[in-house]
Coordinates of C-alpha atoms in Angstrom, one line a residue:
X1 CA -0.4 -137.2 139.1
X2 CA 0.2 -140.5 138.5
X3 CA 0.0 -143.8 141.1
X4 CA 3.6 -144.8 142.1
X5 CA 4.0 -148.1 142.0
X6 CA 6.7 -148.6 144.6
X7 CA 4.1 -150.2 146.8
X8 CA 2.9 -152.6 144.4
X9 CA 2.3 -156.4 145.9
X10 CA 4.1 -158.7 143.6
X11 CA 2.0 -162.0 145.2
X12 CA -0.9 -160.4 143.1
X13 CA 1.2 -161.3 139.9
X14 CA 1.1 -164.7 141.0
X15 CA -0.5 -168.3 139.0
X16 CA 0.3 -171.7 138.3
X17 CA 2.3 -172.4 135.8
X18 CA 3.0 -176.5 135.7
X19 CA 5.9 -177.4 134.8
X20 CA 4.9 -179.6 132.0
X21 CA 3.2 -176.0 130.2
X22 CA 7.0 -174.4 130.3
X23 CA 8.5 -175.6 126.6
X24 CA 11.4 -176.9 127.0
X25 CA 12.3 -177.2 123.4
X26 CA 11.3 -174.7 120.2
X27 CA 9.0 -176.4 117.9
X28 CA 10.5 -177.5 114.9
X29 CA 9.5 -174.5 112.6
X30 CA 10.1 -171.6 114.6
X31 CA 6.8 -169.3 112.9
X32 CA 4.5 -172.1 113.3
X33 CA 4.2 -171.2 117.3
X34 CA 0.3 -169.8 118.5
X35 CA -0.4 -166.6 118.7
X36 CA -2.7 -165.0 121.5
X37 CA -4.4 -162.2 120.3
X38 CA -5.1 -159.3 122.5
X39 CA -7.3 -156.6 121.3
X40 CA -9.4 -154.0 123.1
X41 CA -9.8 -156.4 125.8
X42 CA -11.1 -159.5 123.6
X43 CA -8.5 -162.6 123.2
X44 CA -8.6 -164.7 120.5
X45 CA -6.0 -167.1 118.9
X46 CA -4.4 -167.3 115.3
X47 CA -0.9 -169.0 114.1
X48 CA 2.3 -166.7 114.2
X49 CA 3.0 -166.5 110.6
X50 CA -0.7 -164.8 110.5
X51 CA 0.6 -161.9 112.4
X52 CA 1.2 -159.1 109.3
X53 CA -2.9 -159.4 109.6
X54 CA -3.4 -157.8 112.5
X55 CA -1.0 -155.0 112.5
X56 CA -1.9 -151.5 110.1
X57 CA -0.2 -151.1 106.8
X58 CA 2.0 -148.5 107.4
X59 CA 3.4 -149.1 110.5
X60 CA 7.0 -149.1 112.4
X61 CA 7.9 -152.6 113.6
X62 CA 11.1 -152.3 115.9
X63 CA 13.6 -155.5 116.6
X64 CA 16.3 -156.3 119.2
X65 CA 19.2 -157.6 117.4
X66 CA 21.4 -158.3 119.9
X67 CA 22.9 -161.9 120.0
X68 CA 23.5 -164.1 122.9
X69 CA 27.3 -164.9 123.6
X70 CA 28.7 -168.0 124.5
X71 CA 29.1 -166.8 128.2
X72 CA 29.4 -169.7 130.1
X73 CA 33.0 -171.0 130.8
X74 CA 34.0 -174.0 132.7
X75 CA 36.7 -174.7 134.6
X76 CA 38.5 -177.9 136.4
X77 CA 40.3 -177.3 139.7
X78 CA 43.1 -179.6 140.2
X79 CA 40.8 -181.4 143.2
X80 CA 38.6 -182.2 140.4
X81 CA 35.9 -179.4 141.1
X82 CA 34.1 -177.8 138.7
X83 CA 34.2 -174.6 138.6
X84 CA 31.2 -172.0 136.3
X85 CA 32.3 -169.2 135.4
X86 CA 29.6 -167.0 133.2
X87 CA 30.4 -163.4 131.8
X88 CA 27.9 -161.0 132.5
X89 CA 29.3 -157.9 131.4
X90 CA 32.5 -156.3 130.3
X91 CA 34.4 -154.4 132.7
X92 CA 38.1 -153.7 131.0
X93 CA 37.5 -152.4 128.5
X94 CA 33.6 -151.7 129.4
X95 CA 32.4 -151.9 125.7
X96 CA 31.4 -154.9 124.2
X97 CA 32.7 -154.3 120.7
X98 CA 36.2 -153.5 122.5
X99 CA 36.5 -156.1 125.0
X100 CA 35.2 -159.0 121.9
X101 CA 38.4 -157.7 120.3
X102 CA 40.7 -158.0 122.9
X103 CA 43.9 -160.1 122.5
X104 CA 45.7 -161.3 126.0
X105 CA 43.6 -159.8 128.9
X106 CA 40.2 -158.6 129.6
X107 CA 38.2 -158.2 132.5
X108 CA 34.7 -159.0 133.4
X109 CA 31.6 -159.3 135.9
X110 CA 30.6 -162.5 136.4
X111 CA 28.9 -165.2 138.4
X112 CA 30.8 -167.8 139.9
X113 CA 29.2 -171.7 140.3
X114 CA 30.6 -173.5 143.0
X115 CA 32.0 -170.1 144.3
X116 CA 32.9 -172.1 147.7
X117 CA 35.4 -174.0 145.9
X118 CA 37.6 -171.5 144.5
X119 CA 38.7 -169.5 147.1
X120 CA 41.6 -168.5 145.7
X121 CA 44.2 -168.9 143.2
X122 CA 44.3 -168.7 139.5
X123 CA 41.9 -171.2 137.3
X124 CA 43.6 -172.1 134.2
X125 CA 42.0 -174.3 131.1
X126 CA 44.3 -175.4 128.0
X127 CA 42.5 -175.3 124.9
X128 CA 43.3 -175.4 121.3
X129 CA 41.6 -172.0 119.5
X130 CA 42.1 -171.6 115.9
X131 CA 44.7 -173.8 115.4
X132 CA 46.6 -172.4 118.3
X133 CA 47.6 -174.1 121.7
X134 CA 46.8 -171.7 124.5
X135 CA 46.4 -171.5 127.9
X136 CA 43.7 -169.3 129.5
X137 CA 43.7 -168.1 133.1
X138 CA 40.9 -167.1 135.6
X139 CA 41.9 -164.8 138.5
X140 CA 39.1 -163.5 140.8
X141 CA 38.6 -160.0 142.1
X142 CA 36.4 -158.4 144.3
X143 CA 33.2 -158.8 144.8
X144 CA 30.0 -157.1 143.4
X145 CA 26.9 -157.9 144.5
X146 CA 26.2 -161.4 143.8
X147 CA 28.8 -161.1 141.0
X148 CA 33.0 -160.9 141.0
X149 CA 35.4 -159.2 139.0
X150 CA 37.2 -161.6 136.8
X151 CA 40.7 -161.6 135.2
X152 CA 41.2 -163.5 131.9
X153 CA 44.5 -163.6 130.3
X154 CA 45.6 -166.1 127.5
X155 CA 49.1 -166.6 125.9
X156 CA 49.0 -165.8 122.3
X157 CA 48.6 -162.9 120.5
X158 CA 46.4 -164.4 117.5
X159 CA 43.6 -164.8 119.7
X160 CA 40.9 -162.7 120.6
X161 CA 38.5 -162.9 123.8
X162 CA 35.6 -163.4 121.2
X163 CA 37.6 -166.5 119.4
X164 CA 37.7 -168.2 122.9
X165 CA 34.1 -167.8 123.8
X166 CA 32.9 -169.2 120.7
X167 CA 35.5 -172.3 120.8
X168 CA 35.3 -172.6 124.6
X169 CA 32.1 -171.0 125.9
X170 CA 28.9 -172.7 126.5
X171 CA 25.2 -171.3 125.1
X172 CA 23.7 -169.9 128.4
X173 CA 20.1 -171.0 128.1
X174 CA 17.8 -169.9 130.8
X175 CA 17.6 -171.9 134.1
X176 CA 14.1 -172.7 134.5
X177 CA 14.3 -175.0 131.0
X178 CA 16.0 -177.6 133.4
X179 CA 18.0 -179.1 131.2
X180 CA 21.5 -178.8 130.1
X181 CA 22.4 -177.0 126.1
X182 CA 22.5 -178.7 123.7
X183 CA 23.7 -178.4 120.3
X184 CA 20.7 -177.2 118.6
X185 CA 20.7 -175.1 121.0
X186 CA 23.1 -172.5 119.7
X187 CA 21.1 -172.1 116.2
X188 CA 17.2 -172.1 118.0
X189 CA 17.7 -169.4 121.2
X190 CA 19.2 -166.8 118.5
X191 CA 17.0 -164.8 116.6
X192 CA 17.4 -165.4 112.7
X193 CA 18.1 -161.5 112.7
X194 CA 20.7 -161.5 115.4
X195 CA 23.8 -159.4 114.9
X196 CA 25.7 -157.4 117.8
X197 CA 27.4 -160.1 120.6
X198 CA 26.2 -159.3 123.8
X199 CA 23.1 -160.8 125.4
X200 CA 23.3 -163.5 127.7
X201 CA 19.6 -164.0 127.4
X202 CA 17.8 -164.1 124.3
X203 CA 15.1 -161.5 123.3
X204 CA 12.5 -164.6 122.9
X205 CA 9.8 -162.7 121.3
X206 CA 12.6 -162.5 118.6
X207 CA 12.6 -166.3 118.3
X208 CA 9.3 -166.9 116.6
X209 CA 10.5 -165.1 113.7
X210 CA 11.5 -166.3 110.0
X211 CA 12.3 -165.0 107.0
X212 CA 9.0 -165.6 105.5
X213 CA 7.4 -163.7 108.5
X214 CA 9.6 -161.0 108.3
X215 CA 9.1 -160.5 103.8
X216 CA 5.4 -160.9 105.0
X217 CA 5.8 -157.8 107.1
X218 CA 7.6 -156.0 104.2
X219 CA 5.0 -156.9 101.8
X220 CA 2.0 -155.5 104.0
X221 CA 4.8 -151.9 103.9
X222 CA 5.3 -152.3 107.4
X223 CA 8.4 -150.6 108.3
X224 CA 11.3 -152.6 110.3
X225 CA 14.0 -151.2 112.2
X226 CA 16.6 -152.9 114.4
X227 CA 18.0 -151.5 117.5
X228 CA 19.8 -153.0 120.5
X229 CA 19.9 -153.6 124.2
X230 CA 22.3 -156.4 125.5
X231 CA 20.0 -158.9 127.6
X232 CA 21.7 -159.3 131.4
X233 CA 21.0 -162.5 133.3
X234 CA 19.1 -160.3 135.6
X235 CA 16.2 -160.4 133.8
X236 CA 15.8 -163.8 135.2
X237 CA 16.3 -162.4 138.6
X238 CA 12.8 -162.9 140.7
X239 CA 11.2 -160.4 143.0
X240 CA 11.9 -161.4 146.1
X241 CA 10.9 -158.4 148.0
X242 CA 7.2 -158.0 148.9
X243 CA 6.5 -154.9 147.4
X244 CA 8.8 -154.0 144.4
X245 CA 10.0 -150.7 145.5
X246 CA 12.7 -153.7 147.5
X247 CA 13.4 -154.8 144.0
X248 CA 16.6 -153.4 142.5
X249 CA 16.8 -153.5 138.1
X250 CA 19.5 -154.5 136.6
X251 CA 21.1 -152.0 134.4
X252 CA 21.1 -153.2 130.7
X253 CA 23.0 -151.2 127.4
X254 CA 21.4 -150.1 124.6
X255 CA 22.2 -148.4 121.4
X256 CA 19.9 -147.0 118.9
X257 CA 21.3 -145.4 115.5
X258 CA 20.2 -142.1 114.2
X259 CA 18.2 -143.7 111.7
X260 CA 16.0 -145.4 114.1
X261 CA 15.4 -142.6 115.8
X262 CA 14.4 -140.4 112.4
X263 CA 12.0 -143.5 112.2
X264 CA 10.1 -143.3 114.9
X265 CA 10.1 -139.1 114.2
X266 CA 8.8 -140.0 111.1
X267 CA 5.8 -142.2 112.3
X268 CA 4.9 -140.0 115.1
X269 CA 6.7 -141.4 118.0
X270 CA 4.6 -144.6 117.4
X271 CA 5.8 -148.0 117.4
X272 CA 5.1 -151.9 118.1
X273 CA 7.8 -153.3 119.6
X274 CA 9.3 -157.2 119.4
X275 CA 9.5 -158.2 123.2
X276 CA 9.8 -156.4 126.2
X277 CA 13.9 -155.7 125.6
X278 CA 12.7 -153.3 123.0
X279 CA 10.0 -152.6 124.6
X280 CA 11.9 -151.2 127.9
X281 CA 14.5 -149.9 125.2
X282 CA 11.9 -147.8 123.3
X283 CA 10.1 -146.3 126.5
X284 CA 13.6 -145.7 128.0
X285 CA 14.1 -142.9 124.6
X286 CA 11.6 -140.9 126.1
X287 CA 12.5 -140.7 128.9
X288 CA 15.7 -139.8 127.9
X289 CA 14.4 -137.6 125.4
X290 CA 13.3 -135.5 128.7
X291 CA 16.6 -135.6 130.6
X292 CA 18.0 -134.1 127.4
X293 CA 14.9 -131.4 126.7
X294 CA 16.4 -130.1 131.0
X295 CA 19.7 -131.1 130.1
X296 CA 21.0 -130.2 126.5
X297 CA 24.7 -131.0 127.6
X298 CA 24.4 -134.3 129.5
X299 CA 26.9 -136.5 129.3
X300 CA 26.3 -140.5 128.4
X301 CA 26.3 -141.2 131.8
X302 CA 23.6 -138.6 132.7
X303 CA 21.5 -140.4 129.8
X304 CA 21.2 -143.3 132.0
X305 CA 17.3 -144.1 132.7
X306 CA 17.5 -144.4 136.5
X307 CA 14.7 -147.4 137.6
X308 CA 12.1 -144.8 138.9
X309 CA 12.7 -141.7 136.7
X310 CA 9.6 -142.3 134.8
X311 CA 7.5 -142.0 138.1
X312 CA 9.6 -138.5 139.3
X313 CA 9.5 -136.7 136.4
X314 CA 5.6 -135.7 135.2
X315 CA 6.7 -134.2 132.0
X316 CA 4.3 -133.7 129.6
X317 CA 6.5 -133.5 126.7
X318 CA 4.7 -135.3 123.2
X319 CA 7.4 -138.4 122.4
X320 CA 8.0 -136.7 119.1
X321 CA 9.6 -133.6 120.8
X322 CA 11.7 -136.4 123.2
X323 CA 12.9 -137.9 120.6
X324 CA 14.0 -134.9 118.4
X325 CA 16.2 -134.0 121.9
X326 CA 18.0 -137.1 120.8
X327 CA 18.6 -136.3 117.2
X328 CA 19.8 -132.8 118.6
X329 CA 21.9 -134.7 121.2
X330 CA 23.3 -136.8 118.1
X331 CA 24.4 -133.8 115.8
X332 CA 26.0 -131.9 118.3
X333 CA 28.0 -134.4 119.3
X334 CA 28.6 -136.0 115.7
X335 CA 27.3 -139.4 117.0
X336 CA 25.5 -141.9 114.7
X337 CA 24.4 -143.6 117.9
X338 CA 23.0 -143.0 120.8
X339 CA 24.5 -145.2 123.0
X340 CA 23.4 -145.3 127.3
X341 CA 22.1 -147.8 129.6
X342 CA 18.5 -148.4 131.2
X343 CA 17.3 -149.7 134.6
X344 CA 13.6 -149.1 133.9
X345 CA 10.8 -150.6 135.6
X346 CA 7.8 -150.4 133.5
X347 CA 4.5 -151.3 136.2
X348 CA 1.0 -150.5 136.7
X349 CA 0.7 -147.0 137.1
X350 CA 3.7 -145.9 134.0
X351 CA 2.0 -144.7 131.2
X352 CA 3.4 -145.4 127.7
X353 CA 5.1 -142.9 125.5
X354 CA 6.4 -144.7 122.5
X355 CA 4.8 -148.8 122.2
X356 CA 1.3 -148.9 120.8
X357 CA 1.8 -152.6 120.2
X358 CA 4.3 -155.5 121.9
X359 CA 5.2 -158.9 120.3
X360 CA 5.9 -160.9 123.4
X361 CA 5.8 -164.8 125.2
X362 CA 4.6 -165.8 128.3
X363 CA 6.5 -164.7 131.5
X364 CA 7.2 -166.2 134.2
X365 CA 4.5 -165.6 137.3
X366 CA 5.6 -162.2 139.9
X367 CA 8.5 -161.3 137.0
X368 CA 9.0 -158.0 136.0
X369 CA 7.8 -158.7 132.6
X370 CA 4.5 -159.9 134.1
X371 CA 4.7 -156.1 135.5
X372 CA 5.6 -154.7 132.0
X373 CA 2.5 -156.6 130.8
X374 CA 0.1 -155.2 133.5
X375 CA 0.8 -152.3 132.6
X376 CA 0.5 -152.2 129.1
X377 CA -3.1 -153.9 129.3
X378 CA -4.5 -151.9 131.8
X379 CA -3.9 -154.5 134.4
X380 CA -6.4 -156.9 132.2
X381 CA -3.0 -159.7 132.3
X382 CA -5.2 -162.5 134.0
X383 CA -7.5 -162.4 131.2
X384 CA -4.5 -163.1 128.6
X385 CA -3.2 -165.5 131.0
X386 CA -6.1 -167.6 132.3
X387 CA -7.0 -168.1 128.0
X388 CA -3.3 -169.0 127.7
X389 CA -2.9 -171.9 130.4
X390 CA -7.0 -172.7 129.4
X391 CA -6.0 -173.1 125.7
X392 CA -2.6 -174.9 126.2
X393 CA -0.5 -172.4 125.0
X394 CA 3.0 -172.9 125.9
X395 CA 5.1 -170.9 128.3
X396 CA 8.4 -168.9 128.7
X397 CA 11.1 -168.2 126.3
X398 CA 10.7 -171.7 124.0
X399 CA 7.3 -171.1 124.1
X400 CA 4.2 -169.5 122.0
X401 CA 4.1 -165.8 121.4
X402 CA 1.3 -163.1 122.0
X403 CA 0.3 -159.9 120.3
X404 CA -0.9 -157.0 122.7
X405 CA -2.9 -154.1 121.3
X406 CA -3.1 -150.8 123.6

């Protein structure tokens, strides 16, 4: 039986992390970052375009390609307050791809800045979007959480909800960099291989990447596939219970095509996985992969990876035999994607199914990802992290990168 980690401390995923060791900027070649080495318990340090070295010819390298969206949106109250209003997720229509395309109206969950100044009314902002005057409204519904149910509607036909982020929508770069976007901002915190709108975070492993890295990879016959989970601001959302069975996931989409998933059939259910998005994405197929092995007929919403399933279910089931569930799933239903939602927690105690090797920063101290860390290295994380803050590596998603070897 495994431990259950419910009653895990999160002050012992604590240490000091200056502020001056958090980057606040990407260096100016994004491959030339350091790379922390972890292997079989021994750290050493190497360059980031050096990483094709350490991994095995023959390998399956798997990407999140998602893209951060423009989701910030501000608005001026006729009192002169101002007003943040930053999309979170689509609620009407609930798919990303449809709501991008919407022309008029569409509805989402957001977080409101200076919430106590907009009691009620309608917000509105004029703005000129593809050559077209229009005016876009902000009405406020009920509230979710920490979030609200927001109304946008615009008056012309032309223009889609995707048009008006990218015109009128502000790069949401992460809180702790202090420090308001800036231009460059909007070319460095996407990943050169960024394709499906959606994130509101950036999969920062992602960002070290370049072509030459990636041709370097091909050369060594390393395999690379792409699949995607959009990044909620909840992965920015700290512990704040004492022990994490108080901590509530956020739930985060995903999609993986068919072809990923003959992939990883292909190399045994074995891959290394570019940050922890993929990470949580990949481990979230097995278990999935089991839901579907009890479950041939579940339905989308069924597939959903509840935050403690992995701990609940002891299944023994080899990951190549979860993930031909899937491909089963797939063809019965005519899908080319698998497409669900995950609120995994990976922590000390979950054992692996699918990541033999992660690509990943620096997190932030009692995170979640510190947890996902733990738990990949055997709890050996101070070791990576004491060399890191010895060796002045730099921290968080501008900073350097790591490469963890189970």
């Amino acid at each position: 039986m495994k431990e259950n980690p419910k009653h895990i401390h999160i002050s012992e995923y604590n240490y000091p992390l200056p502020d001056e060791r958090i980057a606040k900027f990407p260096l100016p070649v994004r491959d030339q970052s350091k790379l922390l080495v972890y292997r079989h318990g021994e750290v050493t340090e190497d360059i980031f375009t050096s990483l094709p070295e350490y991994l095995p010819k023959g390998s399956l390298m798997i990407f999140n390609n998602t893209k951060v969206i423009q989701a910030r949106l501000h608005f001026r109250k006729e009192t002169g307050a101002l007003i943040e209003v930053f999309c979170l997720e689509p609620i009407q229509p609930n798919d990303y791809v449809l709501n991008f395309q919407q022309t008029e109206h569409a509805a989402w969950l957001c977080m409101i800045g200076n919430l106590k100044k907009w009691k009620d009314g309608t917000l509105k902002r004029e703005m000129t979007v593809k050559g077209f005057p229009i005016t876009l409204t902000a009405t406020r519904g009920e509230c979710k959480g920490t979030s609200h149910w927001v109304d946008f509607a615009w008056n012309n036909p032309e223009v889609t909800f995707a048009d008006i982020l990218e015109v009128f929508g502000e790069l949401p770069i992460p809180p702790y960099l202090n420090r308001n976007t800036e231009e460059s901002d909007k070319e460095t915190y996407q990943t050169v291989y960024s394709k499906i709108k959606g994130s509101v975070a950036a999969p920062t492993a992602g960002l070290h990447f370049t072509p030459r890295v990636l041709e370097a990879l091909q050369e060594k016959g390393i395999d690379l596939e792409e699949l995607t989970l959009h990044v909620g601001a909840g992965t920015f959302k700290p512990v704040k219970s004492e022990e994490i069975e108080g901590h509530e996931m956020h739930t985060e989409y995903i999609s993986v095509n068919r072809n990923t998933i003959k992939k990883l059939i292909d190399h045994d259910g074995c891959a290394i996985a570019v940050g922890t998005t993929s990470v949580r994405t990949l481990e979230s197929l097995y278990h999935i992969g089991v839901t579907l092995a009890d479950h041939p007929d579940a339905t989308e919403q069924e597939l959903h990876v509840r935050q403690w399933q992995p701990y609940e279910k002891y299944d023994q089931i080899p990951p190549v035999v979860s993930l031909q569930k899937i491909l089963g799933y797939l063809d019965r239903n005519g899908l080319e994607a698998l497409h669900t939602s995950t609120q995994i927690i990976i922590a000390p105690g979950y054992q692996y199914k699918i990541v033999k090797a992660m690509v990943t920063n620096f997190h932030q101290p009692q995170s979640t990802l510190l947890l996902l860390v733990s738990a990949f290295v055997k709890g050996n994380w101070r070791t990576i992290y004491d060399y890191a803050l010895s060796h002045d590596f730099r921290f968080l998603s501008y900073g350097d990168s790591s490469l963890l070897i189970s």
